PDB file of C-alpha atoms in Angstrom:
ATOM      1  CA  VAL A   1      18.270  -4.476 -12.750  1.00 66.00           C
ATOM      2  CA  VAL A   2      19.617  -1.812 -15.096  1.00 83.00           C
ATOM      3  CA  VAL A   3      16.502   0.326 -14.606  1.00 88.00           C
ATOM      4  CA  VAL A   4      16.970   0.112 -10.830  1.00 86.00           C
ATOM      5  CA  ASP A   5      20.563   1.207 -11.194  1.00 85.00           C
ATOM      6  CA  VAL A   6      19.409   4.200 -13.276  1.00 85.00           C
ATOM      7  CA  LEU A   7      16.853   5.041 -10.701  1.00 87.00           C
ATOM      8  CA  GLN A   8      19.365   5.000  -7.890  1.00 84.00           C
ATOM      9  CA  ARG A   9      22.180   6.815  -9.657  1.00 86.00           C
ATOM     10  CA  ASP A  10      20.922   9.208 -12.362  1.00 88.00           C
ATOM     11  CA  GLN A  11      20.867  12.878 -11.483  1.00 91.00           C
ATOM     12  CA  SER A  12      18.018  13.789 -13.789  1.00 94.00           C
ATOM     13  CA  PRO A  13      14.526  13.713 -12.235  1.00 94.00           C
ATOM     14  CA  ALA A  14      12.996  13.178 -15.654  1.00 95.00           C
ATOM     15  CA  VAL A  15      15.147  10.018 -16.080  1.00 94.00           C
ATOM     16  CA  ARG A  16      14.296   8.764 -12.584  1.00 94.00           C
ATOM     17  CA  ILE A  17      10.560   9.266 -13.373  1.00 95.00           C
ATOM     18  CA  GLU A  18      10.923   7.138 -16.474  1.00 94.00           C
ATOM     19  CA  ALA A  19      12.837   4.511 -14.583  1.00 93.00           C
ATOM     20  CA  VAL A  20      10.037   4.343 -11.975  1.00 94.00           C
ATOM     21  CA  ARG A  21       7.376   4.147 -14.657  1.00 93.00           C
ATOM     22  CA  ALA A  22       9.331   1.306 -16.390  1.00 92.00           C
ATOM     23  CA  ILE A  23       9.525  -0.628 -13.147  1.00 91.00           C
ATOM     24  CA  GLY A  24       5.787  -0.271 -12.586  1.00 89.00           C
ATOM     25  CA  ARG A  25       5.012  -1.306 -16.214  1.00 89.00           C
ATOM     26  CA  VAL A  26       7.331  -4.242 -16.746  1.00 88.00           C
ATOM     27  CA  SER A  27       7.604  -5.802 -13.334  1.00 88.00           C
ATOM     28  CA  ASN A  28       5.629  -8.943 -12.928  1.00 88.00           C
ATOM     29  CA  SER A  29       6.305  -9.471  -9.237  1.00 88.00           C
ATOM     30  CA  PHE A  30       6.648  -7.539  -5.949  1.00 92.00           C
ATOM     31  CA  ILE A  31      10.452  -7.877  -5.978  1.00 91.00           C
ATOM     32  CA  TYR A  32      11.235  -4.211  -6.485  1.00 91.00           C
ATOM     33  CA  ALA A  33       8.565  -2.877  -4.100  1.00 94.00           C
ATOM     34  CA  ASP A  34      10.954  -2.249  -1.161  1.00 93.00           C
ATOM     35  CA  THR A  35      13.407  -0.422  -3.558  1.00 91.00           C
ATOM     36  CA  LEU A  36      10.573   1.817  -4.566  1.00 94.00           C
ATOM     37  CA  ARG A  37       9.340   2.350  -1.070  1.00 96.00           C
ATOM     38  CA  GLN A  38      12.726   3.652  -0.057  1.00 94.00           C
ATOM     39  CA  ARG A  39      12.522   6.189  -2.850  1.00 93.00           C
ATOM     40  CA  LEU A  40       9.488   7.735  -1.080  1.00 96.00           C
ATOM     41  CA  ASN A  41      11.841   9.114   1.566  1.00 95.00           C
ATOM     42  CA  PRO A  42      12.716  12.732   0.783  1.00 95.00           C
ATOM     43  CA  ALA A  43      16.301  12.053   2.052  1.00 94.00           C
ATOM     44  CA  VAL A  44      16.658   9.409  -0.690  1.00 94.00           C
ATOM     45  CA  GLU A  45      14.522  11.009  -3.339  1.00 94.00           C
ATOM     46  CA  PRO A  46      14.247  14.841  -2.974  1.00 94.00           C
ATOM     47  CA  ASN A  47      12.084  15.431  -6.072  1.00 96.00           C
ATOM     48  CA  VAL A  48       8.357  15.414  -5.183  1.00 96.00           C
ATOM     49  CA  ARG A  49       7.305  14.475  -8.770  1.00 97.00           C
ATOM     50  CA  VAL A  50       9.578  11.449  -8.760  1.00 96.00           C
ATOM     51  CA  GLN A  51       8.065  10.506  -5.307  1.00 97.00           C
ATOM     52  CA  GLU A  52       4.568  10.822  -6.771  1.00 97.00           C
ATOM     53  CA  GLU A  53       5.453   8.533  -9.767  1.00 96.00           C
ATOM     54  CA  THR A  54       7.122   6.119  -7.419  1.00 97.00           C
ATOM     55  CA  TRP A  55       3.966   5.858  -5.384  1.00 97.00           C
ATOM     56  CA  ALA A  56       1.932   5.151  -8.537  1.00 96.00           C
ATOM     57  CA  ALA A  57       4.262   2.495  -9.615  1.00 95.00           C
ATOM     58  CA  LEU A  58       4.281   1.023  -6.098  1.00 96.00           C
ATOM     59  CA  MET A  59       0.522   0.792  -6.127  1.00 95.00           C
ATOM     60  CA  GLN A  60       0.847  -1.159  -9.354  1.00 93.00           C
ATOM     61  CA  LEU A  61       3.276  -3.535  -7.821  1.00 94.00           C
ATOM     62  CA  MET A  62       1.105  -4.067  -4.670  1.00 94.00           C
ATOM     63  CA  LYS A  63      -1.546  -5.590  -6.929  1.00 89.00           C
ATOM     64  CA  LEU A  64       1.033  -8.241  -7.678  1.00 92.00           C
ATOM     65  CA  ALA A  65       1.782  -9.003  -3.999  1.00 93.00           C
ATOM     66  CA  SER A  66       0.536 -11.817  -1.948  1.00 92.00           C
ATOM     67  CA  ARG A  67      -1.271 -11.234   1.291  1.00 92.00           C
ATOM     68  CA  GLU A  68       1.895 -12.493   3.145  1.00 93.00           C
ATOM     69  CA  GLN A  69       4.125  -9.972   1.291  1.00 94.00           C
ATOM     70  CA  LEU A  70       1.790  -7.056   1.967  1.00 95.00           C
ATOM     71  CA  LYS A  71       0.600  -7.765   5.488  1.00 92.00           C
ATOM     72  CA  GLU A  72       3.355  -5.736   7.178  1.00 94.00           C
ATOM     73  CA  TRP A  73       3.240  -2.919   4.625  1.00 96.00           C
ATOM     74  CA  PRO A  74       0.669  -0.686   6.417  1.00 97.00           C
ATOM     75  CA  ASP A  75       3.200  -0.334   9.279  1.00 96.00           C
ATOM     76  CA  HIS A  76       5.698   1.231   6.895  1.00 96.00           C
ATOM     77  CA  PHE A  77       3.273   4.117   6.446  1.00 96.00           C
ATOM     78  CA  ARG A  78       2.254   4.886  10.066  1.00 95.00           C
ATOM     79  CA  GLU A  79       3.360   8.489   9.543  1.00 95.00           C
ATOM     80  CA  ASP A  80       1.568   8.886   6.212  1.00 97.00           C
ATOM     81  CA  ALA A  81      -2.061   8.067   6.723  1.00 98.00           C
ATOM     82  CA  ALA A  82      -3.185   8.589   3.155  1.00 97.00           C
ATOM     83  CA  ARG A  83      -0.657   6.042   1.875  1.00 97.00           C
ATOM     84  CA  ARG A  84      -1.482   3.657   4.691  1.00 98.00           C
ATOM     85  CA  ALA A  85      -5.142   3.884   3.646  1.00 98.00           C
ATOM     86  CA  ASP A  86      -4.139   3.032   0.056  1.00 98.00           C
ATOM     87  CA  VAL A  87      -2.094   0.000   1.242  1.00 98.00           C
ATOM     88  CA  LEU A  88      -4.924  -1.159   3.567  1.00 98.00           C
ATOM     89  CA  GLY A  89      -7.282  -0.937   0.685  1.00 97.00           C
ATOM     90  CA  VAL A  90      -5.172  -3.290  -1.432  1.00 97.00           C
ATOM     91  CA  LEU A  91      -4.838  -5.619   1.592  1.00 96.00           C
ATOM     92  CA  VAL A  92      -8.589  -5.601   2.067  1.00 97.00           C
ATOM     93  CA  ALA A  93      -9.028  -6.686  -1.566  1.00 96.00           C
ATOM     94  CA  LEU A  94      -6.367  -9.472  -1.238  1.00 95.00           C
ATOM     95  CA  ASN A  95      -7.994 -10.769   1.917  1.00 95.00           C
ATOM     96  CA  GLU A  96     -11.399 -10.615   0.272  1.00 95.00           C
ATOM     97  CA  GLN A  97     -10.227 -12.631  -2.696  1.00 94.00           C
ATOM     98  CA  ALA A  98      -8.631 -15.154  -0.439  1.00 93.00           C
ATOM     99  CA  GLY A  99     -11.773 -15.547   1.546  1.00 92.00           C
ATOM    100  CA  ASN A 100      -9.773 -15.005   4.793  1.00 88.00           C
ATOM    101  CA  ARG A 101     -12.534 -13.706   7.026  1.00 91.00           C
ATOM    102  CA  ASP A 102     -10.384 -12.864  10.094  1.00 92.00           C
ATOM    103  CA  ASP A 103      -7.706 -11.031   8.214  1.00 94.00           C
ATOM    104  CA  LEU A 104     -10.386  -9.238   6.197  1.00 95.00           C
ATOM    105  CA  LEU A 105     -12.095  -8.135   9.295  1.00 95.00           C
ATOM    106  CA  ASP A 106      -8.766  -6.845  10.810  1.00 95.00           C
ATOM    107  CA  SER A 107      -7.758  -5.035   7.657  1.00 96.00           C
ATOM    108  CA  LEU A 108     -11.257  -3.405   7.317  1.00 97.00           C
ATOM    109  CA  PHE A 109     -11.155  -2.082  10.859  1.00 96.00           C
ATOM    110  CA  ALA A 110      -7.607  -0.843  10.377  1.00 97.00           C
ATOM    111  CA  LEU A 111      -8.754   0.857   7.182  1.00 98.00           C
ATOM    112  CA  ALA A 112     -11.772   2.405   8.879  1.00 98.00           C
ATOM    113  CA  GLU A 113      -9.529   3.717  11.722  1.00 98.00           C
ATOM    114  CA  THR A 114      -7.184   5.250   9.142  1.00 98.00           C
ATOM    115  CA  GLN A 115     -10.084   6.797   7.202  1.00 98.00           C
ATOM    116  CA  LEU A 116     -11.481   8.301  10.413  1.00 98.00           C
ATOM    117  CA  PHE A 117      -8.054   9.813  11.188  1.00 98.00           C
ATOM    118  CA  LEU A 118      -8.096  11.330   7.605  1.00 98.00           C
ATOM    119  CA  ARG A 119     -11.636  12.594   8.313  1.00 98.00           C
ATOM    120  CA  ARG A 120     -12.953  10.507   5.411  1.00 98.00           C
ATOM    121  CA  TYR A 121     -16.045   9.739   7.352  1.00 98.00           C
ATOM    122  CA  GLY A 122     -18.161   8.338   4.504  1.00 98.00           C
ATOM    123  CA  GLU A 123     -15.415   5.941   3.543  1.00 98.00           C
ATOM    124  CA  ALA A 124     -14.913   4.900   7.193  1.00 98.00           C
ATOM    125  CA  ILE A 125     -18.671   4.200   7.597  1.00 98.00           C
ATOM    126  CA  GLU A 126     -18.533   2.081   4.435  1.00 97.00           C
ATOM    127  CA  SER A 127     -15.559   0.134   5.778  1.00 98.00           C
ATOM    128  CA  ILE A 128     -17.220  -0.404   9.126  1.00 96.00           C
ATOM    129  CA  GLY A 129     -20.410  -1.425   7.355  1.00 96.00           C
ATOM    130  CA  ARG A 130     -18.513  -4.143   5.450  1.00 95.00           C
ATOM    131  CA  ALA A 131     -16.788  -5.273   8.710  1.00 95.00           C
ATOM    132  CA  LEU A 132     -19.734  -5.502  10.972  1.00 94.00           C
ATOM    133  CA  PRO A 133     -21.378  -8.573   9.389  1.00 93.00           C
ATOM    134  CA  LEU A 134     -18.040 -10.345   9.449  1.00 89.00           C
ATOM    135  CA  ALA A 135     -17.606  -9.465  13.126  1.00 88.00           C
ATOM    136  CA  GLU A 136     -21.089 -10.717  13.924  1.00 84.00           C
ATOM    137  CA  ASP A 137     -20.450 -13.929  12.074  1.00 76.00           C
ATOM    138  CA  ALA A 138     -17.140 -14.360  13.930  1.00 66.00           C
ATOM    139  CA  ARG A 139     -18.850 -13.820  17.301  1.00 64.00           C
ATOM    140  CA  LEU A 140     -21.625 -16.360  16.472  1.00 57.00           C
ATOM    141  CA  LEU A 141     -18.979 -18.909  15.465  1.00 56.00           C
ATOM    142  CA  ARG A 142     -17.158 -18.474  18.707  1.00 58.00           C
ATOM    143  CA  THR A 143     -20.233 -18.995  20.956  1.00 50.00           C
TER     144      THR A 143
END
């Protein structure tokens, strides 16, 4: 809590960077993720370096999230396709670990769509390639 207060109140970008890093290192849950996400807004955090460190810490926290906690997060980044792709990548991994075929299929297709938008064609082909067998299995199960 003290570190979050420092992050929100200190005028020094160097201090805010260290606060963000500390949150990423010591947090053992997803509890501060929304606080960090808000810091990505230039109106809240004008320093680009602090924003970059915030994103790195947020990616660490996403690894601690549950599928339920993370499932709405891609929508937070509709205007930032690169970050949306990163979030979808974490969501794909979580759905894969959980063995949730339908959610995995949805997240793979969303990831591929975002990768296509970013012109990351090779990555999009890989995501679609991973999704197609799941889609075929789902189609066979429904017939």
